[in-house]
CSV table of C-alpha atoms and ligand atoms in Angstrom, one decimal:
chain,number,residue,atom,x,y,z
A,1,MET,CA,16.6,14.5,12.2
A,2,ILE,CA,17.1,12.0,9.4
A,3,PRO,CA,13.5,11.9,8.0
A,4,ILE,CA,11.2,8.6,7.7
A,5,ALA,CA,10.3,9.7,4.1
A,6,TYR,CA,11.7,12.3,1.7
A,7,PRO,CA,10.0,12.9,-1.9
A,8,VAL,CA,12.6,12.9,-4.7
A,9,ILE,CA,11.9,15.9,-7.2
A,10,GLU,CA,14.6,16.3,-9.9
A,11,LYS,CA,14.8,18.0,-13.1
A,12,GLU,CA,12.7,15.3,-15.0
A,13,GLU,CA,9.7,16.0,-12.8
A,14,LYS,CA,10.3,19.8,-13.2
A,15,LEU,CA,10.6,19.6,-17.0
A,16,LEU,CA,7.3,17.7,-17.5
A,17,VAL,CA,5.5,19.8,-15.2
A,18,GLU,CA,6.6,22.8,-17.0
A,19,GLU,CA,5.7,21.1,-20.2
A,20,VAL,CA,2.2,20.8,-18.9
A,21,LEU,CA,1.7,24.4,-17.8
A,22,ASN,CA,3.1,25.7,-21.1
A,23,SER,CA,0.5,23.5,-22.7
A,24,ARG,CA,-2.5,24.8,-20.8
A,25,MET,CA,-3.9,21.3,-20.7
A,26,LEU,CA,-4.1,21.1,-16.7
A,27,ALA,CA,-6.8,18.7,-16.3
A,28,SER,CA,-7.2,15.4,-18.3
A,29,GLY,CA,-5.1,14.9,-21.3
A,30,LYS,CA,-2.3,13.1,-22.9
A,31,TYR,CA,0.1,13.0,-20.0
A,32,VAL,CA,-2.6,11.1,-18.1
A,33,GLU,CA,-2.9,8.7,-20.9
A,34,THR,CA,0.8,8.2,-21.1
A,35,PHE,CA,1.0,7.5,-17.5
A,36,GLU,CA,-1.8,5.1,-17.5
A,37,ARG,CA,-0.1,3.1,-20.4
A,38,ASP,CA,3.2,3.1,-18.7
A,39,PHE,CA,2.2,2.0,-15.2
A,40,ALA,CA,0.0,-0.8,-16.8
A,41,LYS,CA,2.9,-2.0,-18.8
A,42,TYR,CA,5.4,-1.7,-15.8
A,43,SER,CA,3.0,-3.7,-13.5
A,44,GLY,CA,1.9,-6.4,-16.1
A,45,ALA,CA,-1.9,-5.6,-16.3
A,46,LYS,CA,-3.9,-4.9,-19.3
A,47,PHE,CA,-5.5,-1.8,-18.0
A,48,ALA,CA,-4.8,1.3,-15.8
A,49,ILE,CA,-7.3,4.0,-14.6
A,50,ALA,CA,-5.7,7.1,-13.0
A,51,THR,CA,-7.3,8.4,-10.0
A,52,THR,CA,-6.9,11.3,-7.6
A,53,ASN,CA,-5.5,9.3,-4.7
A,54,GLY,CA,-5.3,5.7,-3.5
A,55,THR,CA,-8.4,5.7,-1.4
A,56,THR,CA,-10.6,6.7,-4.6
A,57,ALA,CA,-8.8,4.0,-6.5
A,58,LEU,CA,-9.7,1.6,-3.9
A,59,HIS,CA,-13.3,2.7,-3.9
A,60,ALA,CA,-13.4,2.6,-7.6
A,61,ALA,CA,-11.9,-1.1,-7.3
A,62,LEU,CA,-14.8,-2.2,-5.0
A,63,LEU,CA,-17.3,-0.6,-7.2
A,64,MET,CA,-15.8,-2.2,-10.3
A,65,CYS,CA,-16.3,-5.6,-8.6
A,66,GLY,CA,-19.8,-5.0,-7.9
A,67,VAL,CA,-19.8,-4.5,-4.3
A,68,LYS,CA,-23.2,-2.9,-3.0
A,69,ARG,CA,-24.9,-2.1,0.0
A,70,GLY,CA,-25.0,-5.0,2.6
A,71,ASP,CA,-22.2,-7.0,1.0
A,72,LYS,CA,-19.4,-8.5,3.2
A,73,VAL,CA,-15.8,-7.6,2.3
A,74,VAL,CA,-13.2,-9.4,4.2
A,75,THR,CA,-9.8,-7.5,4.7
A,76,THR,CA,-6.8,-6.9,7.1
A,77,PRO,CA,-7.1,-4.7,10.2
A,78,PHE,CA,-3.3,-3.9,10.1
A,79,SER,CA,-3.3,-1.3,7.4
A,80,PHE,CA,-4.2,2.2,6.6
A,81,ILE,CA,-7.7,3.1,7.3
A,82,ALA,CA,-8.4,4.0,3.8
A,83,THR,CA,-8.5,0.2,3.1
A,84,SER,CA,-11.5,-0.6,5.3
A,85,ASN,CA,-13.1,3.0,4.7
A,86,SER,CA,-13.5,2.4,1.0
A,87,ILE,CA,-15.7,-0.7,1.8
A,88,LEU,CA,-17.8,1.5,4.1
A,89,PHE,CA,-18.1,3.9,1.4
A,90,CYS,CA,-20.1,1.3,-0.7
A,91,GLY,CA,-22.3,0.4,2.1
A,92,ALA,CA,-20.6,-2.8,2.6
A,93,LYS,CA,-19.4,-4.4,5.7
A,94,PRO,CA,-15.8,-5.0,6.3
A,95,VAL,CA,-15.1,-8.2,8.1
A,96,PHE,CA,-11.4,-8.4,9.4
A,97,ALA,CA,-9.1,-11.6,9.1
A,98,ASP,CA,-6.1,-11.7,11.4
A,99,ILE,CA,-2.4,-11.4,9.8
A,100,ASP,CA,0.5,-13.7,9.6
A,101,PRO,CA,2.9,-12.7,12.4
A,102,GLN,CA,5.9,-13.2,10.2
A,103,THR,CA,4.9,-11.2,7.3
A,104,PHE,CA,2.3,-8.7,8.8
A,105,ASN,CA,0.2,-9.4,5.8
A,106,ILE,CA,-3.4,-11.1,6.0
A,107,SER,CA,-2.9,-14.9,6.8
A,108,ALA,CA,-4.6,-17.4,4.4
A,109,GLU,CA,-5.5,-19.7,7.2
A,110,SER,CA,-7.5,-16.9,9.0
A,111,LEU,CA,-9.0,-15.7,5.7
A,112,GLU,CA,-10.2,-19.3,5.2
A,113,LYS,CA,-11.8,-19.6,8.5
A,114,VAL,CA,-13.5,-16.1,7.8
A,115,LEU,CA,-14.8,-17.5,4.5
A,116,LYS,CA,-16.2,-20.5,6.2
A,117,LYS,CA,-17.8,-19.0,8.8
A,118,GLU,CA,-19.4,-15.7,6.8
A,119,LYS,CA,-21.4,-16.9,4.0
A,120,ASN,CA,-21.5,-14.8,0.8
A,121,VAL,CA,-18.6,-12.8,1.0
A,122,LYS,CA,-18.4,-10.7,-1.8
A,123,ALA,CA,-14.9,-9.4,-2.0
A,124,VAL,CA,-11.6,-9.5,-0.4
A,125,ILE,CA,-9.1,-7.0,-0.1
A,126,ILE,CA,-5.7,-8.0,0.6
A,127,VAL,CA,-3.0,-5.2,1.4
A,128,HIS,CA,0.8,-5.7,0.2
A,129,LEU,CA,2.0,-4.1,3.5
A,130,TYR,CA,5.3,-2.2,3.7
A,131,GLY,CA,5.8,-3.5,0.1
A,132,LEU,CA,5.9,-7.4,0.6
A,133,THR,CA,3.3,-9.2,-1.5
A,134,CYS,CA,0.7,-11.6,0.1
A,135,ASP,CA,0.7,-15.4,0.1
A,136,MET,CA,-0.6,-15.2,-3.4
A,137,ASP,CA,-0.7,-19.0,-4.0
A,138,ALA,CA,-2.9,-19.6,-1.2
A,139,ILE,CA,-5.1,-16.7,-1.7
A,140,LEU,CA,-5.8,-17.6,-5.4
A,141,LYS,CA,-6.7,-21.0,-4.3
A,142,LEU,CA,-9.1,-19.7,-1.9
A,143,LYS,CA,-10.5,-17.4,-4.6
A,144,LYS,CA,-11.1,-20.4,-6.7
A,145,LYS,CA,-12.6,-22.3,-3.7
A,146,TYR,CA,-14.9,-19.5,-2.3
A,147,LYS,CA,-15.5,-17.6,-5.4
A,148,PHE,CA,-14.9,-13.9,-4.2
A,149,LYS,CA,-13.7,-10.7,-6.1
A,150,LEU,CA,-10.1,-10.2,-5.3
A,151,ILE,CA,-8.9,-6.6,-4.8
A,152,GLU,CA,-5.2,-5.9,-4.0
A,153,ASP,CA,-4.5,-2.7,-2.0
A,154,ALA,CA,-0.9,-2.3,-3.5
A,155,CYS,CA,-0.7,1.5,-2.3
A,156,GLN,CA,2.8,0.5,-0.6
A,157,ALA,CA,3.8,-2.2,-3.3
A,158,HIS,CA,4.8,-0.5,-6.6
A,159,GLY,CA,7.1,-3.0,-8.4
A,160,ALA,CA,6.6,-5.7,-5.7
A,161,GLN,CA,6.8,-9.1,-7.0
A,162,TYR,CA,5.6,-12.8,-6.1
A,163,LYS,CA,7.2,-15.6,-8.1
A,164,GLY,CA,8.3,-12.9,-10.8
A,165,LYS,CA,4.9,-11.6,-11.0
A,166,LYS,CA,4.1,-7.9,-10.1
A,167,ALA,CA,1.5,-6.8,-7.5
A,168,GLY,CA,-1.3,-5.5,-8.9
A,169,SER,CA,-1.5,-8.0,-11.5
A,170,PHE,CA,-3.0,-11.0,-9.4
A,171,GLY,CA,-6.7,-9.7,-8.7
A,172,ASP,CA,-9.8,-8.7,-10.3
A,173,ALA,CA,-8.6,-4.9,-9.4
A,174,ALA,CA,-5.8,-3.5,-7.8
A,175,ALA,CA,-5.2,0.0,-6.4
A,176,PHE,CA,-2.1,2.0,-6.0
A,177,SER,CA,-1.3,5.3,-4.2
A,178,PHE,CA,1.0,8.0,-5.4
A,179,TYR,CA,0.9,10.0,-2.2
A,180,ALA,CA,4.1,12.2,-1.4
A,181,THR,CA,5.6,9.7,0.6
A,182,LYS,CA,5.0,6.5,-1.3
A,183,ASN,CA,8.0,4.7,-3.3
A,184,MET,CA,6.9,6.8,-6.3
A,185,MET,CA,4.4,9.8,-5.9
A,186,THR,CA,2.5,12.5,-7.9
A,187,GLY,CA,1.7,14.6,-4.7
A,188,GLU,CA,-1.6,13.1,-4.4
A,189,GLY,CA,-2.6,10.4,-6.9
A,190,GLY,CA,-3.7,6.8,-7.4
A,191,ILE,CA,-4.5,4.2,-10.0
A,192,VAL,CA,-6.7,1.3,-10.7
A,193,LEU,CA,-5.4,-1.7,-12.7
A,194,THR,CA,-7.5,-4.7,-14.2
A,195,ASN,CA,-7.2,-7.1,-16.7
A,196,ASP,CA,-11.0,-7.1,-17.5
A,197,ALA,CA,-12.0,-4.7,-20.5
A,198,LYS,CA,-15.5,-4.4,-19.1
A,199,ALA,CA,-14.2,-3.4,-15.7
A,200,ASP,CA,-11.9,-0.8,-17.3
A,201,LYS,CA,-14.7,0.9,-19.0
A,202,TYR,CA,-16.9,1.0,-16.0
A,203,ALA,CA,-13.9,2.5,-13.9
A,204,ARG,CA,-13.8,5.4,-16.5
A,205,GLN,CA,-17.3,5.9,-15.9
A,206,ILE,CA,-17.1,5.9,-12.1
A,207,ILE,CA,-14.2,8.2,-12.1
A,208,ASN,CA,-15.6,10.7,-14.4
A,209,HIS,CA,-19.1,11.5,-12.9
A,210,GLY,CA,-20.6,8.5,-14.7
A,211,ARG,CA,-20.3,9.7,-18.2
A,212,ASP,CA,-20.8,7.3,-21.0
A,213,GLY,CA,-20.0,9.0,-24.1
A,214,HIS,CA,-20.3,13.1,-24.3
A,215,SER,CA,-23.2,14.2,-22.1
A,216,THR,CA,-25.0,10.9,-21.0
A,217,PHE,CA,-24.4,9.6,-17.5
A,218,THR,CA,-25.7,6.3,-17.0
A,219,VAL,CA,-24.3,5.2,-13.6
A,220,LEU,CA,-23.5,7.2,-10.4
A,221,GLY,CA,-20.2,8.3,-10.9
A,222,TYR,CA,-17.5,10.7,-9.1
A,223,ASN,CA,-14.9,13.1,-9.9
A,224,TYR,CA,-11.8,11.0,-9.3
A,225,ARG,CA,-9.8,12.1,-12.2
A,226,LEU,CA,-6.1,12.5,-12.0
A,227,THR,CA,-4.8,15.9,-13.5
A,228,ASN,CA,-2.0,16.0,-16.3
A,229,LEU,CA,0.1,17.9,-14.0
A,230,ALA,CA,0.2,15.2,-11.3
A,231,ALA,CA,0.6,12.6,-14.1
A,232,ALA,CA,3.6,14.4,-15.5
A,233,ILE,CA,5.5,13.8,-12.0
A,234,GLY,CA,4.3,10.3,-12.0
A,235,ILE,CA,5.8,9.7,-15.7
A,236,ALA,CA,9.3,11.0,-14.5
A,237,GLN,CA,8.9,9.0,-11.2
A,238,LEU,CA,8.0,5.8,-12.9
A,239,GLY,CA,11.3,5.9,-15.0
A,240,LYS,CA,13.2,6.0,-11.9
A,241,LEU,CA,11.3,3.5,-9.6
A,242,GLU,CA,13.6,0.5,-10.4
A,243,LYS,CA,16.7,2.4,-9.3
A,244,TRP,CA,14.8,3.4,-6.2
A,245,ILE,CA,13.7,0.0,-5.3
A,246,LEU,CA,17.4,-1.4,-5.5
A,247,LYS,CA,18.7,1.5,-3.2
A,248,ARG,CA,15.9,0.7,-0.8
A,249,THR,CA,16.6,-3.1,-1.0
A,250,GLU,CA,20.2,-2.1,-0.5
A,251,ASN,CA,19.4,0.1,2.6
A,252,ALA,CA,17.2,-3.1,4.1
A,253,GLN,CA,20.0,-5.5,3.4
A,254,LYS,CA,22.6,-3.4,5.2
A,255,TYR,CA,20.1,-3.0,8.3
A,256,ASN,CA,19.7,-6.6,8.3
A,257,ASN,CA,23.3,-7.5,8.4
A,258,ALA,CA,23.9,-4.9,11.1
A,259,PHE,CA,21.0,-5.9,13.4
A,260,LYS,CA,21.4,-9.7,13.0
A,261,GLU,CA,23.1,-10.0,16.6
A,262,LEU,CA,20.7,-7.4,18.5
A,263,ASP,CA,18.4,-9.5,20.7
A,264,PHE,CA,16.0,-6.4,21.2
A,265,ILE,CA,15.1,-6.2,17.3
A,266,LYS,CA,13.4,-8.5,15.2
A,267,THR,CA,14.1,-7.8,11.5
A,268,PRO,CA,11.9,-8.2,8.4
A,269,PHE,CA,10.9,-11.6,7.0
A,270,VAL,CA,11.2,-11.9,3.3
A,271,PRO,CA,9.7,-15.2,2.0
A,272,GLU,CA,11.5,-16.9,-0.9
A,273,ASN,CA,10.2,-16.1,-4.4
A,274,SER,CA,9.1,-12.4,-3.0
A,275,ARG,CA,10.8,-9.3,-4.0
A,276,HIS,CA,10.0,-6.9,-1.1
A,277,VAL,CA,10.2,-3.3,-2.2
A,278,PHE,CA,10.6,-1.7,1.4
A,279,HIS,CA,8.1,0.9,1.2
A,280,GLN,CA,8.7,0.6,5.0
A,281,TYR,CA,11.3,-1.3,6.8
A,282,THR,CA,9.5,-2.3,10.0
A,283,VAL,CA,11.0,-4.0,13.0
A,284,ARG,CA,9.6,-5.4,16.1
A,285,VAL,CA,10.5,-4.4,19.4
A,286,LYS,CA,8.9,-5.7,22.8
A,287,ALA,CA,5.6,-3.8,23.3
A,288,GLY,CA,6.8,-2.2,26.6
A,289,GLU,CA,10.0,-1.3,25.2
A,290,ARG,CA,8.6,0.6,22.1
A,291,ASN,CA,8.0,4.2,23.5
A,292,LYS,CA,11.7,4.1,25.1
A,293,PHE,CA,13.4,2.9,22.0
A,294,MET,CA,11.5,5.3,19.6
A,295,ASN,CA,12.2,8.3,22.2
A,296,TYR,CA,15.7,7.4,22.0
A,297,LEU,CA,15.9,7.2,18.4
A,298,LYS,CA,14.5,10.7,18.0
A,299,GLU,CA,16.8,12.0,20.4
A,300,ASN,CA,19.6,10.9,18.5
A,301,GLY,CA,18.5,12.2,15.1
A,302,VAL,CA,16.9,9.3,13.8
A,303,GLY,CA,13.2,9.9,12.6
A,304,CYS,CA,11.0,6.7,13.0
A,305,GLY,CA,7.3,5.9,12.8
A,306,ILE,CA,4.6,3.5,13.8
A,307,TYR,CA,2.5,1.9,11.0
A,308,TYR,CA,0.0,1.1,12.6
A,309,ASP,CA,-0.4,1.7,16.4
A,310,THR,CA,-4.2,0.9,16.3
A,311,VAL,CA,-5.9,-2.1,14.4
A,312,LEU,CA,-8.5,-0.8,12.2
A,313,TYR,CA,-11.6,-2.0,14.1
A,314,ARG,CA,-10.3,-0.4,17.2
A,315,GLN,CA,-10.6,3.1,15.6
A,316,PRO,CA,-13.2,5.1,17.4
A,317,TYR,CA,-15.6,5.2,14.4
A,318,TYR,CA,-15.2,1.3,13.9
A,319,LYS,CA,-15.8,0.9,17.7
A,320,LYS,CA,-19.1,2.8,17.4
A,321,LEU,CA,-20.1,0.3,14.5
A,322,GLY,CA,-19.8,-2.6,17.3
A,323,TYR,CA,-16.2,-4.3,16.5
A,324,LYS,CA,-14.8,-5.6,19.5
A,325,ALA,CA,-11.2,-5.8,20.9
A,326,GLY,CA,-9.8,-9.2,20.7
A,327,LEU,CA,-10.9,-9.9,17.3
A,328,CYS,CA,-7.7,-10.5,15.6
A,329,PRO,CA,-4.9,-11.1,18.2
A,330,GLN,CA,-1.7,-11.3,15.9
A,331,ALA,CA,-2.8,-7.7,14.4
A,332,GLU,CA,-3.3,-6.3,17.8
A,333,LYS,CA,0.0,-7.6,18.9
A,334,ALA,CA,1.9,-6.2,16.0
A,335,ALA,CA,0.0,-2.7,16.4
A,336,LYS,CA,2.0,-2.8,19.8
A,337,GLU,CA,5.3,-3.9,18.5
A,338,ALA,CA,6.0,-2.4,15.2
A,339,VAL,CA,8.5,0.5,14.4
A,340,SER,CA,9.7,1.7,11.0
A,341,LEU,CA,13.3,3.3,10.2
A,342,PRO,CA,14.1,5.3,7.4
A,343,VAL,CA,14.9,3.1,4.3
A,344,HIS,CA,14.0,5.5,1.3
A,345,PRO,CA,16.6,6.1,-1.6
A,346,SER,CA,17.4,9.6,-0.3
A,347,LEU,CA,19.6,8.2,2.8
A,348,SER,CA,23.3,8.8,2.2
A,349,ASP,CA,25.8,6.1,3.2
A,350,SER,CA,26.6,8.4,6.5
A,351,ASP,CA,22.8,8.3,7.2
A,352,THR,CA,22.5,4.6,7.2
A,353,ASP,CA,25.9,4.1,9.1
A,354,LYS,CA,24.5,6.6,11.8
A,355,ILE,CA,21.1,4.8,11.9
A,356,ILE,CA,23.2,1.6,12.6
A,357,LYS,CA,25.4,3.0,15.1
A,358,VAL,CA,22.6,4.9,17.0
A,359,ILE,CA,20.5,1.4,17.1
A,360,LYS,CA,23.5,-0.6,18.3
A,361,GLY,CA,24.1,1.9,21.1
A,362,TYR,CA,20.8,1.3,22.5
A,363,LYS,CA,20.6,0.1,26.1
A,364,LYS,CA,17.4,-1.7,27.2
B,1,LIG,C1,-1.5,5.3,1.3
B,1,LIG,C2,-2.3,4.1,1.4
B,1,LIG,C3,-3.8,4.2,1.1
B,1,LIG,C4,-4.3,5.5,0.6
B,1,LIG,O1,-3.7,6.1,-0.4
B,1,LIG,P1,-4.1,7.7,-0.5
B,1,LIG,O2,-3.3,8.1,-1.9
B,1,LIG,O3,-3.3,8.5,0.7
B,1,LIG,O4,-5.4,8.0,-0.4
B,1,LIG,C5,-4.5,3.0,1.1
B,1,LIG,N1,-3.9,1.9,1.6
B,1,LIG,C6,-2.5,1.7,1.9
B,1,LIG,C7,-2.2,0.3,2.4
B,1,LIG,C8,-1.8,2.9,2.1
B,1,LIG,O5,-0.6,2.8,2.5
């Protein structure tokens, strides 16, 4: 089976991890500091704070933006559950805006409707889904008009660009994940970016038990620190990220060309001025056809996945909170139609050829 994801581990990762092991500095230290500096520089943000994972990065980002109990935070329901769970961690209320069916990302139009209706929205979490940046001009215009804190969930968008500017450099704070299957990984890991020196200082307290100086704890904090061991993997991975993005883009282009004439598949839309980094290559098939299509792929040795088959507010825990079906019709439709195909940089030419051949051989 050609896997949907495959973490690349080469000599660079092994050498740096061995260095850390030999140094006996396994927890915090200079590898974390180097990784933070490198990732901030790469992403075009002033400050980076490494965390245990993307979920804790999101939690820290919300706290940095001052999100408190009872606040409203708007987000997309077509994402991984951690996006909206992090809002609940703060005691705040997730409010959902629908997606743009073309890009799968939050729709600025739907976001404005929600902002008009809900007074006092404290923050908005946008998600650059599958590696495609959101409609940033429109969203930044809304930020100016409605004065909310903007958080980017860039957990799938390392290196993605909008008009030449990188994901993670637009908002008051941004969260990235380095989970094993992301475009770059540290096993488990995450990072928060910000351009605000005060937010950076506060984030360092949040992720380190609230510590201010040596043994004073002035805010409620957590232990969300990344380890030197994980950071060592991240330093090596970041050095290869651009090469991997090019390979993902090449694979995606090859699929686009091959699937152009197929009427049962809708290929991903990439707006002008956007650099999609293809964390996922996600197509749409008719809702009633998806099971059959995916079974056919798997029977023929092609791994595939659904991201995501349920909108967040229809997950059992959220149902209990009172959210109703029908809230975001475009997201609910996408959840029935989306299928992701392998696009990762470890695919060989014969892998992508096989995937194309299998899909072209599909009979409705
Ligand atoms: C992976 C992911 C997260 C969570 O990251 P973890 O490192 O797994 O905690 C959050 N949001 C999105 C969109 C993700 O893809």
